[in-house]
Amino acid sequence: MTASLFFSGVVNFLLGGLLGAMGGLFGIGGGLIAIPVLGYLYGMDQQLAQGTSLVMIVPNVVIAFWRYKQRNKIEWSTAAMMCAPAVVATYFSARLATAIDARSLHFCFAVFMAVLALYYLWTLLRRSPAVVRPVVLGRRWIPFVGLSAGASAGFFSVGGAIVAVPLLTAFFGMTQTAAQGLGLAMVTPGTLVALWTYAHAGHVDWAVGIPMALGGVLSISWGVALAHHLPERRLRILFCGALLLLSVWMMVGG
């Protein structure tokens, strides 16, 4: 029995390492890929897969925020305007996700993956930015970014920063670096709230999640380093294509 548990722990550790490296390599995808993988390999329903993936996502988000904070300035007043509504939205959307039918959540997640893949394919394939006057909204609209990102993070366990960063750059005139810093500042407490909510509802497999988290923490930097030595744009296009195929498979066969 002990040998079996040890072997399972090693397998989960290696799986987390692979997913962490993928997250670092593609910039998106560690937690996004973990959810369907957990469903396929372990037969987890959608809620359990999302809750377990959060065990791996939380330390990566915390480490990323800590490293970013060391090297960059964060506008704390703006971060607070996003963080408060994001945490509230994360909690209630996570409560909803743990209560609805697992198959319905499964289908919604597949659609979410497809939309993300199409968006990133569009940003990667367009030859040059459209020459249009950017829409710059006032700071009073910042809380709505937090609401949107928090709802995504709670309902799907992923996507908070993925939603926030494009909104901040497109509608608030922020640079990519500033948007990423605010996204991390907002996502860090929200991710902890999401994990607590899923765990409270009994939708976390700690025996799988903890070894995966350890593997992911150790490997994500390797993925980032590898991304600087490979044709990253082509890899991301292939990755988005894989997301599309995976989302279609989840819709049809899930």
PDB file of C-alpha atoms in Angstrom:
ATOM      1  CA  MET A   1       0.000   0.000   0.000  1.00  0.00           C
ATOM      2  CA  THR A   2       2.825   2.386   0.918  1.00  0.00           C
ATOM      3  CA  ALA A   3       4.682   1.567  -2.307  1.00  0.00           C
ATOM      4  CA  SER A   4       1.523   2.216  -4.312  1.00  0.00           C
ATOM      5  CA  LEU A   5       1.008   5.605  -2.662  1.00  0.00           C
ATOM      6  CA  PHE A   6       4.657   6.501  -3.269  1.00  0.00           C
ATOM      7  CA  PHE A   7       4.385   5.531  -6.947  1.00  0.00           C
ATOM      8  CA  SER A   8       1.186   7.562  -7.343  1.00  0.00           C
ATOM      9  CA  GLY A   9       2.877  10.544  -5.717  1.00  0.00           C
ATOM     10  CA  VAL A  10       5.826  10.309  -8.100  1.00  0.00           C
ATOM     11  CA  VAL A  11       3.502  10.075 -11.126  1.00  0.00           C
ATOM     12  CA  ASN A  12       1.527  13.112  -9.934  1.00  0.00           C
ATOM     13  CA  PHE A  13       4.756  15.014  -9.273  1.00  0.00           C
ATOM     14  CA  LEU A  14       5.989  14.307 -12.813  1.00  0.00           C
ATOM     15  CA  LEU A  15       2.603  15.254 -14.261  1.00  0.00           C
ATOM     16  CA  GLY A  16       2.705  18.547 -12.366  1.00  0.00           C
ATOM     17  CA  GLY A  17       6.230  19.124 -13.658  1.00  0.00           C
ATOM     18  CA  LEU A  18       5.103  18.591 -17.246  1.00  0.00           C
ATOM     19  CA  LEU A  19       2.103  20.924 -16.841  1.00  0.00           C
ATOM     20  CA  GLY A  20       4.188  23.559 -15.064  1.00  0.00           C
ATOM     21  CA  ALA A  21       6.756  23.515 -17.858  1.00  0.00           C
ATOM     22  CA  MET A  22       3.965  23.901 -20.411  1.00  0.00           C
ATOM     23  CA  GLY A  23       2.591  26.863 -18.500  1.00  0.00           C
ATOM     24  CA  GLY A  24       6.004  28.525 -18.508  1.00  0.00           C
ATOM     25  CA  LEU A  25       6.629  27.693 -22.170  1.00  0.00           C
ATOM     26  CA  PHE A  26       3.346  29.011 -23.531  1.00  0.00           C
ATOM     27  CA  GLY A  27       2.638  31.762 -21.028  1.00  0.00           C
ATOM     28  CA  ILE A  28      -0.880  30.354 -20.687  1.00  0.00           C
ATOM     29  CA  GLY A  29      -1.972  26.799 -20.235  1.00  0.00           C
ATOM     30  CA  GLY A  30      -0.625  25.257 -17.019  1.00  0.00           C
ATOM     31  CA  GLY A  31      -3.925  25.199 -15.176  1.00  0.00           C
ATOM     32  CA  LEU A  32      -5.921  25.393 -18.388  1.00  0.00           C
ATOM     33  CA  ILE A  33      -4.484  22.091 -19.604  1.00  0.00           C
ATOM     34  CA  ALA A  34      -4.459  20.476 -16.136  1.00  0.00           C
ATOM     35  CA  ILE A  35      -8.264  20.433 -15.894  1.00  0.00           C
ATOM     36  CA  PRO A  36      -9.036  18.286 -18.972  1.00  0.00           C
ATOM     37  CA  VAL A  37      -5.964  16.136 -18.233  1.00  0.00           C
ATOM     38  CA  LEU A  38      -7.224  15.380 -14.723  1.00  0.00           C
ATOM     39  CA  GLY A  39     -10.631  14.525 -16.118  1.00  0.00           C
ATOM     40  CA  TYR A  40      -9.173  12.189 -18.737  1.00  0.00           C
ATOM     41  CA  LEU A  41      -6.452  10.458 -16.684  1.00  0.00           C
ATOM     42  CA  TYR A  42      -8.230  10.236 -13.331  1.00  0.00           C
ATOM     43  CA  GLY A  43     -11.881  10.229 -14.378  1.00  0.00           C
ATOM     44  CA  MET A  44     -12.577  13.322 -12.275  1.00  0.00           C
ATOM     45  CA  ASP A  45     -15.774  15.235 -12.856  1.00  0.00           C
ATOM     46  CA  GLN A  46     -15.440  18.887 -13.867  1.00  0.00           C
ATOM     47  CA  GLN A  47     -15.735  20.332 -10.362  1.00  0.00           C
ATOM     48  CA  LEU A  48     -13.156  17.965  -8.867  1.00  0.00           C
ATOM     49  CA  ALA A  49     -10.732  18.570 -11.758  1.00  0.00           C
ATOM     50  CA  GLN A  50     -11.048  22.353 -11.397  1.00  0.00           C
ATOM     51  CA  GLY A  51     -10.663  22.269  -7.612  1.00  0.00           C
ATOM     52  CA  THR A  52      -7.646  19.940  -7.748  1.00  0.00           C
ATOM     53  CA  SER A  53      -5.968  22.045 -10.435  1.00  0.00           C
ATOM     54  CA  LEU A  54      -6.204  25.052  -8.105  1.00  0.00           C
ATOM     55  CA  VAL A  55      -3.807  23.308  -5.693  1.00  0.00           C
ATOM     56  CA  MET A  56      -1.214  23.504  -8.475  1.00  0.00           C
ATOM     57  CA  ILE A  57      -2.211  26.977  -9.661  1.00  0.00           C
ATOM     58  CA  VAL A  58      -2.061  28.750  -6.273  1.00  0.00           C
ATOM     59  CA  PRO A  59       1.705  28.452  -5.585  1.00  0.00           C
ATOM     60  CA  ASN A  60       2.545  29.363  -9.182  1.00  0.00           C
ATOM     61  CA  VAL A  61       0.418  32.516  -8.947  1.00  0.00           C
ATOM     62  CA  VAL A  62       1.914  33.491  -5.578  1.00  0.00           C
ATOM     63  CA  ILE A  63       5.490  32.960  -6.810  1.00  0.00           C
ATOM     64  CA  ALA A  64       4.811  34.871 -10.027  1.00  0.00           C
ATOM     65  CA  PHE A  65       3.354  37.799  -8.068  1.00  0.00           C
ATOM     66  CA  TRP A  66       6.271  37.835  -5.631  1.00  0.00           C
ATOM     67  CA  ARG A  67       8.835  37.850  -8.452  1.00  0.00           C
ATOM     68  CA  TYR A  68       6.962  40.535 -10.384  1.00  0.00           C
ATOM     69  CA  LYS A  69       6.684  42.724  -7.288  1.00  0.00           C
ATOM     70  CA  GLN A  70      10.448  42.542  -6.809  1.00  0.00           C
ATOM     71  CA  ARG A  71      11.180  43.905 -10.290  1.00  0.00           C
ATOM     72  CA  ASN A  72       8.247  46.143 -11.117  1.00  0.00           C
ATOM     73  CA  LYS A  73       6.116  48.861  -9.595  1.00  0.00           C
ATOM     74  CA  ILE A  74       2.466  48.015  -8.916  1.00  0.00           C
ATOM     75  CA  GLU A  75      -0.227  50.691  -8.685  1.00  0.00           C
ATOM     76  CA  TRP A  76      -1.705  49.553  -5.380  1.00  0.00           C
ATOM     77  CA  SER A  77      -4.703  51.896  -5.453  1.00  0.00           C
ATOM     78  CA  THR A  78      -5.770  50.557  -8.850  1.00  0.00           C
ATOM     79  CA  ALA A  79      -5.047  47.003  -7.727  1.00  0.00           C
ATOM     80  CA  ALA A  80      -7.318  47.499  -4.706  1.00  0.00           C
ATOM     81  CA  MET A  81     -10.123  48.783  -6.953  1.00  0.00           C
ATOM     82  CA  MET A  82      -9.872  45.538  -8.931  1.00  0.00           C
ATOM     83  CA  CYS A  83      -9.122  43.147  -6.098  1.00  0.00           C
ATOM     84  CA  ALA A  84     -12.157  43.774  -3.874  1.00  0.00           C
ATOM     85  CA  PRO A  85     -14.814  43.074  -6.547  1.00  0.00           C
ATOM     86  CA  ALA A  86     -12.666  40.232  -7.959  1.00  0.00           C
ATOM     87  CA  VAL A  87     -12.588  38.402  -4.628  1.00  0.00           C
ATOM     88  CA  VAL A  88     -16.357  38.769  -4.196  1.00  0.00           C
ATOM     89  CA  ALA A  89     -17.032  37.621  -7.768  1.00  0.00           C
ATOM     90  CA  THR A  90     -14.608  34.711  -7.369  1.00  0.00           C
ATOM     91  CA  TYR A  91     -16.347  33.478  -4.233  1.00  0.00           C
ATOM     92  CA  PHE A  92     -19.881  33.568  -5.629  1.00  0.00           C
ATOM     93  CA  SER A  93     -18.939  32.200  -9.055  1.00  0.00           C
ATOM     94  CA  ALA A  94     -16.988  29.362  -7.399  1.00  0.00           C
ATOM     95  CA  ARG A  95     -20.032  28.603  -5.229  1.00  0.00           C
ATOM     96  CA  LEU A  96     -22.124  28.451  -8.397  1.00  0.00           C
ATOM     97  CA  ALA A  97     -19.583  26.213 -10.152  1.00  0.00           C
ATOM     98  CA  THR A  98     -19.556  23.724  -7.259  1.00  0.00           C
ATOM     99  CA  ALA A  99     -23.350  23.566  -7.208  1.00  0.00           C
ATOM    100  CA  ILE A 100     -24.364  23.199 -10.860  1.00  0.00           C
ATOM    101  CA  ASP A 101     -24.469  19.998 -12.900  1.00  0.00           C
ATOM    102  CA  ALA A 102     -20.954  18.737 -13.687  1.00  0.00           C
ATOM    103  CA  ARG A 103     -21.753  18.093 -17.363  1.00  0.00           C
ATOM    104  CA  SER A 104     -23.050  21.635 -17.824  1.00  0.00           C
ATOM    105  CA  LEU A 105     -19.877  23.040 -16.245  1.00  0.00           C
ATOM    106  CA  HIS A 106     -17.828  20.704 -18.436  1.00  0.00           C
ATOM    107  CA  PHE A 107     -19.455  22.086 -21.588  1.00  0.00           C
ATOM    108  CA  CYS A 108     -19.080  25.704 -20.419  1.00  0.00           C
ATOM    109  CA  PHE A 109     -15.380  25.123 -19.762  1.00  0.00           C
ATOM    110  CA  ALA A 110     -14.932  23.648 -23.260  1.00  0.00           C
ATOM    111  CA  VAL A 111     -16.546  26.751 -24.787  1.00  0.00           C
ATOM    112  CA  PHE A 112     -14.334  28.970 -22.618  1.00  0.00           C
ATOM    113  CA  MET A 113     -11.225  27.155 -23.876  1.00  0.00           C
ATOM    114  CA  ALA A 114     -12.360  27.588 -27.488  1.00  0.00           C
ATOM    115  CA  VAL A 115     -12.965  31.328 -27.037  1.00  0.00           C
ATOM    116  CA  LEU A 116      -9.540  31.792 -25.434  1.00  0.00           C
ATOM    117  CA  ALA A 117      -7.835  29.804 -28.183  1.00  0.00           C
ATOM    118  CA  LEU A 118      -9.537  31.832 -30.927  1.00  0.00           C
ATOM    119  CA  TYR A 119      -8.661  35.112 -29.202  1.00  0.00           C
ATOM    120  CA  TYR A 120      -4.986  34.215 -28.834  1.00  0.00           C
ATOM    121  CA  LEU A 121      -4.834  32.887 -32.388  1.00  0.00           C
ATOM    122  CA  TRP A 122      -6.239  36.206 -33.595  1.00  0.00           C
ATOM    123  CA  THR A 123      -3.676  38.232 -31.601  1.00  0.00           C
ATOM    124  CA  LEU A 124      -0.840  36.039 -32.880  1.00  0.00           C
ATOM    125  CA  LEU A 125      -1.871  35.879 -36.546  1.00  0.00           C
ATOM    126  CA  ARG A 126      -2.801  39.493 -37.195  1.00  0.00           C
ATOM    127  CA  ARG A 127       0.033  41.108 -39.115  1.00  0.00           C
ATOM    128  CA  SER A 128      -0.189  44.556 -37.551  1.00  0.00           C
ATOM    129  CA  PRO A 129      -2.415  46.294 -35.026  1.00  0.00           C
ATOM    130  CA  ALA A 130      -5.461  48.007 -36.498  1.00  0.00           C
ATOM    131  CA  VAL A 131      -4.968  51.753 -36.885  1.00  0.00           C
ATOM    132  CA  VAL A 132      -7.831  52.940 -34.726  1.00  0.00           C
ATOM    133  CA  ARG A 133      -8.087  55.399 -31.903  1.00  0.00           C
ATOM    134  CA  PRO A 134      -7.876  53.371 -28.655  1.00  0.00           C
ATOM    135  CA  VAL A 135     -10.802  53.531 -26.275  1.00  0.00           C
ATOM    136  CA  VAL A 136      -9.596  54.752 -22.884  1.00  0.00           C
ATOM    137  CA  LEU A 137     -12.085  54.424 -20.062  1.00  0.00           C
ATOM    138  CA  GLY A 138     -11.927  56.226 -16.726  1.00  0.00           C
ATOM    139  CA  ARG A 139     -10.760  54.656 -13.478  1.00  0.00           C
ATOM    140  CA  ARG A 140     -14.347  54.293 -12.279  1.00  0.00           C
ATOM    141  CA  TRP A 141     -14.681  51.349 -14.691  1.00  0.00           C
ATOM    142  CA  ILE A 142     -11.714  49.463 -13.212  1.00  0.00           C
ATOM    143  CA  PRO A 143     -13.865  47.490 -10.704  1.00  0.00           C
ATOM    144  CA  PHE A 144     -15.750  45.934 -13.615  1.00  0.00           C
ATOM    145  CA  VAL A 145     -12.478  44.408 -14.809  1.00  0.00           C
ATOM    146  CA  GLY A 146     -12.126  42.811 -11.391  1.00  0.00           C
ATOM    147  CA  LEU A 147     -15.699  41.517 -11.536  1.00  0.00           C
ATOM    148  CA  SER A 148     -15.176  39.957 -14.966  1.00  0.00           C
ATOM    149  CA  ALA A 149     -11.838  38.392 -14.109  1.00  0.00           C
ATOM    150  CA  GLY A 150     -13.057  37.176 -10.717  1.00  0.00           C
ATOM    151  CA  ALA A 151     -16.110  35.544 -12.250  1.00  0.00           C
ATOM    152  CA  SER A 152     -13.901  33.683 -14.712  1.00  0.00           C
ATOM    153  CA  ALA A 153     -11.413  32.628 -12.019  1.00  0.00           C
ATOM    154  CA  GLY A 154     -14.125  31.301  -9.718  1.00  0.00           C
ATOM    155  CA  PHE A 155     -16.307  29.581 -12.298  1.00  0.00           C
ATOM    156  CA  PHE A 156     -13.522  27.980 -14.366  1.00  0.00           C
ATOM    157  CA  SER A 157     -10.634  27.984 -11.807  1.00  0.00           C
ATOM    158  CA  VAL A 158      -8.502  29.694 -14.472  1.00  0.00           C
ATOM    159  CA  GLY A 159      -8.644  32.787 -16.612  1.00  0.00           C
ATOM    160  CA  GLY A 160      -8.567  35.674 -14.131  1.00  0.00           C
ATOM    161  CA  ALA A 161      -5.400  37.275 -15.461  1.00  0.00           C
ATOM    162  CA  ILE A 162      -6.151  36.054 -18.987  1.00  0.00           C
ATOM    163  CA  VAL A 163      -9.342  38.115 -18.901  1.00  0.00           C
ATOM    164  CA  ALA A 164      -7.966  41.127 -16.998  1.00  0.00           C
ATOM    165  CA  VAL A 165      -4.786  41.829 -18.972  1.00  0.00           C
ATOM    166  CA  PRO A 166      -6.411  42.254 -22.425  1.00  0.00           C
ATOM    167  CA  LEU A 167      -9.159  44.439 -20.908  1.00  0.00           C
ATOM    168  CA  LEU A 168      -6.622  46.696 -19.178  1.00  0.00           C
ATOM    169  CA  THR A 169      -4.489  47.125 -22.282  1.00  0.00           C
ATOM    170  CA  ALA A 170      -7.409  47.546 -24.706  1.00  0.00           C
ATOM    171  CA  PHE A 171      -9.724  49.829 -22.708  1.00  0.00           C
ATOM    172  CA  PHE A 172      -7.529  51.589 -20.133  1.00  0.00           C
ATOM    173  CA  GLY A 173      -4.430  52.368 -22.199  1.00  0.00           C
ATOM    174  CA  MET A 174      -2.094  50.409 -19.920  1.00  0.00           C
ATOM    175  CA  THR A 175       1.164  48.876 -21.045  1.00  0.00           C
ATOM    176  CA  GLN A 176       1.458  45.098 -21.073  1.00  0.00           C
ATOM    177  CA  THR A 177       3.814  45.173 -18.085  1.00  0.00           C
ATOM    178  CA  ALA A 178       1.512  47.343 -15.956  1.00  0.00           C
ATOM    179  CA  ALA A 179      -1.500  45.216 -16.874  1.00  0.00           C
ATOM    180  CA  GLN A 180       0.299  41.989 -15.953  1.00  0.00           C
ATOM    181  CA  GLY A 181       1.301  43.396 -12.570  1.00  0.00           C
ATOM    182  CA  LEU A 182      -2.252  44.472 -11.776  1.00  0.00           C
ATOM    183  CA  GLY A 183      -3.558  41.137 -13.018  1.00  0.00           C
ATOM    184  CA  LEU A 184      -1.266  39.234 -10.663  1.00  0.00           C
ATOM    185  CA  ALA A 185      -2.118  41.522  -7.735  1.00  0.00           C
ATOM    186  CA  MET A 186      -5.812  40.854  -8.352  1.00  0.00           C
ATOM    187  CA  VAL A 187      -5.582  37.116  -9.072  1.00  0.00           C
ATOM    188  CA  THR A 188      -3.453  36.126  -6.056  1.00  0.00           C
ATOM    189  CA  PRO A 189      -6.095  36.598  -3.301  1.00  0.00           C
ATOM    190  CA  GLY A 190      -8.891  35.525  -5.651  1.00  0.00           C
ATOM    191  CA  THR A 191      -7.182  32.213  -6.400  1.00  0.00           C
ATOM    192  CA  LEU A 192      -6.846  31.488  -2.688  1.00  0.00           C
ATOM    193  CA  VAL A 193     -10.557  32.220  -2.235  1.00  0.00           C
ATOM    194  CA  ALA A 194     -11.418  29.921  -5.150  1.00  0.00           C
ATOM    195  CA  LEU A 195      -9.338  27.069  -3.685  1.00  0.00           C
ATOM    196  CA  TRP A 196     -10.968  27.493  -0.282  1.00  0.00           C
ATOM    197  CA  THR A 197     -14.437  27.472  -1.842  1.00  0.00           C
ATOM    198  CA  TYR A 198     -13.820  24.324  -3.894  1.00  0.00           C
ATOM    199  CA  ALA A 199     -12.164  22.592  -0.921  1.00  0.00           C
ATOM    200  CA  HIS A 200     -15.051  23.534   1.384  1.00  0.00           C
ATOM    201  CA  ALA A 201     -17.444  21.944  -1.125  1.00  0.00           C
ATOM    202  CA  GLY A 202     -15.328  18.749  -1.188  1.00  0.00           C
ATOM    203  CA  HIS A 203     -14.088  19.225  -4.749  1.00  0.00           C
ATOM    204  CA  VAL A 204     -10.313  18.917  -4.168  1.00  0.00           C
ATOM    205  CA  ASP A 205      -8.184  15.760  -4.296  1.00  0.00           C
ATOM    206  CA  TRP A 206      -5.218  16.796  -2.165  1.00  0.00           C
ATOM    207  CA  ALA A 207      -3.321  13.525  -2.751  1.00  0.00           C
ATOM    208  CA  VAL A 208      -3.172  14.367  -6.451  1.00  0.00           C
ATOM    209  CA  GLY A 209      -2.974  18.157  -6.193  1.00  0.00           C
ATOM    210  CA  ILE A 210      -0.083  18.568  -3.740  1.00  0.00           C
ATOM    211  CA  PRO A 211       2.495  16.472  -5.664  1.00  0.00           C
ATOM    212  CA  MET A 212       1.393  18.201  -8.884  1.00  0.00           C
ATOM    213  CA  ALA A 213       1.910  21.579  -7.226  1.00  0.00           C
ATOM    214  CA  LEU A 214       5.443  20.641  -6.143  1.00  0.00           C
ATOM    215  CA  GLY A 215       6.320  19.448  -9.637  1.00  0.00           C
ATOM    216  CA  GLY A 216       4.860  22.575 -11.227  1.00  0.00           C
ATOM    217  CA  VAL A 217       6.755  24.959  -8.924  1.00  0.00           C
ATOM    218  CA  LEU A 218      10.061  23.281  -9.775  1.00  0.00           C
ATOM    219  CA  SER A 219       9.523  23.159 -13.541  1.00  0.00           C
ATOM    220  CA  ILE A 220       7.766  26.383 -14.538  1.00  0.00           C
ATOM    221  CA  SER A 221      11.063  28.298 -14.720  1.00  0.00           C
ATOM    222  CA  TRP A 222      12.421  25.683 -17.140  1.00  0.00           C
ATOM    223  CA  GLY A 223       9.469  26.301 -19.422  1.00  0.00           C
ATOM    224  CA  VAL A 224      10.057  30.049 -19.326  1.00  0.00           C
ATOM    225  CA  ALA A 225      13.761  29.554 -20.156  1.00  0.00           C
ATOM    226  CA  LEU A 226      12.907  27.174 -23.007  1.00  0.00           C
ATOM    227  CA  ALA A 227      10.447  29.695 -24.463  1.00  0.00           C
ATOM    228  CA  HIS A 228      13.379  32.079 -25.024  1.00  0.00           C
ATOM    229  CA  HIS A 229      15.246  29.490 -27.100  1.00  0.00           C
ATOM    230  CA  LEU A 230      12.413  28.233 -29.332  1.00  0.00           C
ATOM    231  CA  PRO A 231      10.168  29.888 -31.951  1.00  0.00           C
ATOM    232  CA  GLU A 232       7.662  30.982 -29.324  1.00  0.00           C
ATOM    233  CA  ARG A 233       5.128  32.475 -31.732  1.00  0.00           C
ATOM    234  CA  ARG A 234       4.846  29.241 -33.713  1.00  0.00           C
ATOM    235  CA  LEU A 235       4.618  27.198 -30.522  1.00  0.00           C
ATOM    236  CA  ARG A 236       1.778  29.381 -29.239  1.00  0.00           C
ATOM    237  CA  ILE A 237      -0.118  29.007 -32.502  1.00  0.00           C
ATOM    238  CA  LEU A 238       0.216  25.235 -32.244  1.00  0.00           C
ATOM    239  CA  PHE A 239      -0.833  25.398 -28.610  1.00  0.00           C
ATOM    240  CA  CYS A 240      -3.954  27.398 -29.475  1.00  0.00           C
ATOM    241  CA  GLY A 241      -4.770  24.856 -32.165  1.00  0.00           C
ATOM    242  CA  ALA A 242      -4.427  22.089 -29.587  1.00  0.00           C
ATOM    243  CA  LEU A 243      -6.756  23.984 -27.249  1.00  0.00           C
ATOM    244  CA  LEU A 244      -9.354  24.233 -30.000  1.00  0.00           C
ATOM    245  CA  LEU A 245      -9.173  20.520 -30.743  1.00  0.00           C
ATOM    246  CA  LEU A 246      -9.330  19.701 -27.034  1.00  0.00           C
ATOM    247  CA  SER A 247     -12.353  21.940 -26.533  1.00  0.00           C
ATOM    248  CA  VAL A 248     -14.188  20.327 -29.463  1.00  0.00           C
ATOM    249  CA  TRP A 249     -13.352  16.889 -28.054  1.00  0.00           C
ATOM    250  CA  MET A 250     -14.732  17.938 -24.655  1.00  0.00           C
ATOM    251  CA  MET A 251     -17.959  19.216 -26.258  1.00  0.00           C
ATOM    252  CA  VAL A 252     -18.510  16.138 -28.394  1.00  0.00           C
ATOM    253  CA  GLY A 253     -17.171  13.356 -26.241  1.00  0.00           C
ATOM    254  CA  GLY A 254     -17.451  14.849 -22.752  1.00  0.00           C
TER     255      GLY A 254
END
